[in-house]
Amino acid sequence: MKNTFYSALLYIGLALFIVSCQKDAPEPECLQIEVIGEDCETGWFLLKIENTSTNGNNNYLGQLHNGYVTTDNLPAQYQQPGLRLNASLELNGEYAPRCVAIAVMYPAVKVTRLCGTVPSGD
């Protein structure tokens, strides 16, 4: 009887653990970015992450703050220098542009979601 009780507790604990691990992770927040232009390799574009945080804690995936990044999956209609838009970004640890004789390499990211363009205030 005691073994059955402990087995039941173990299975209930495992079931709760599995259910708690299946919660959907929140999507990265949309950041205001500006398309700067083409990077050193064809198909890669430089983006500038704007500091749009209202609480002063503008974390980008907990690793990067406002600054420059590069991506190769920016949709064609958004590949215009000077265009501002809102998008969710993720670090791309799989590959990056191959630049020769470039002193500055920007972190590679993937655009995971487009949240729309930002109206120009000019």
PDB file of C-alpha atoms in Angstrom, residues 29-34 48-52 58 66-67 84-87 89 118-119:
ATOM      1  CA  GLU A  29       8.698  41.924 -28.093  1.00  0.00           C
ATOM      2  CA  CYS A  30       8.543  44.067 -31.205  1.00  0.00           C
ATOM      3  CA  LEU A  31      11.426  46.497 -31.374  1.00  0.00           C
ATOM      4  CA  GLN A  32      11.664  49.630 -33.445  1.00  0.00           C
ATOM      5  CA  ILE A  33      14.362  49.133 -36.049  1.00  0.00           C
ATOM      6  CA  GLU A  34      15.712  51.173 -38.934  1.00  0.00           C
ATOM      7  CA  LYS A  48      19.736  49.630 -36.204  1.00  0.00           C
ATOM      8  CA  ILE A  49      17.760  48.766 -33.093  1.00  0.00           C
ATOM      9  CA  GLU A  50      16.261  51.976 -31.746  1.00  0.00           C
ATOM     10  CA  ASN A  51      15.958  52.558 -28.009  1.00  0.00           C
ATOM     11  CA  THR A  52      12.191  52.758 -27.656  1.00  0.00           C
ATOM     12  CA  ASN A  58      15.446  47.882 -23.451  1.00  0.00           C
ATOM     13  CA  ASN A  66      20.112  49.226 -28.940  1.00  0.00           C
ATOM     14  CA  GLY A  67      22.747  49.070 -31.660  1.00  0.00           C
ATOM     15  CA  ARG A  84      11.633  52.294 -39.927  1.00  0.00           C
ATOM     16  CA  LEU A  85       9.575  49.339 -38.790  1.00  0.00           C
ATOM     17  CA  ASN A  86       8.675  47.271 -35.763  1.00  0.00           C
ATOM     18  CA  ALA A  87       9.844  43.658 -35.707  1.00  0.00           C
ATOM     19  CA  LEU A  89      14.312  39.617 -33.740  1.00  0.00           C
ATOM     20  CA  VAL A 118       6.633  53.189 -38.059  1.00  0.00           C
ATOM     21  CA  PRO A 119       5.121  56.433 -39.351  1.00  0.00           C
TER      22      PRO A 119
END
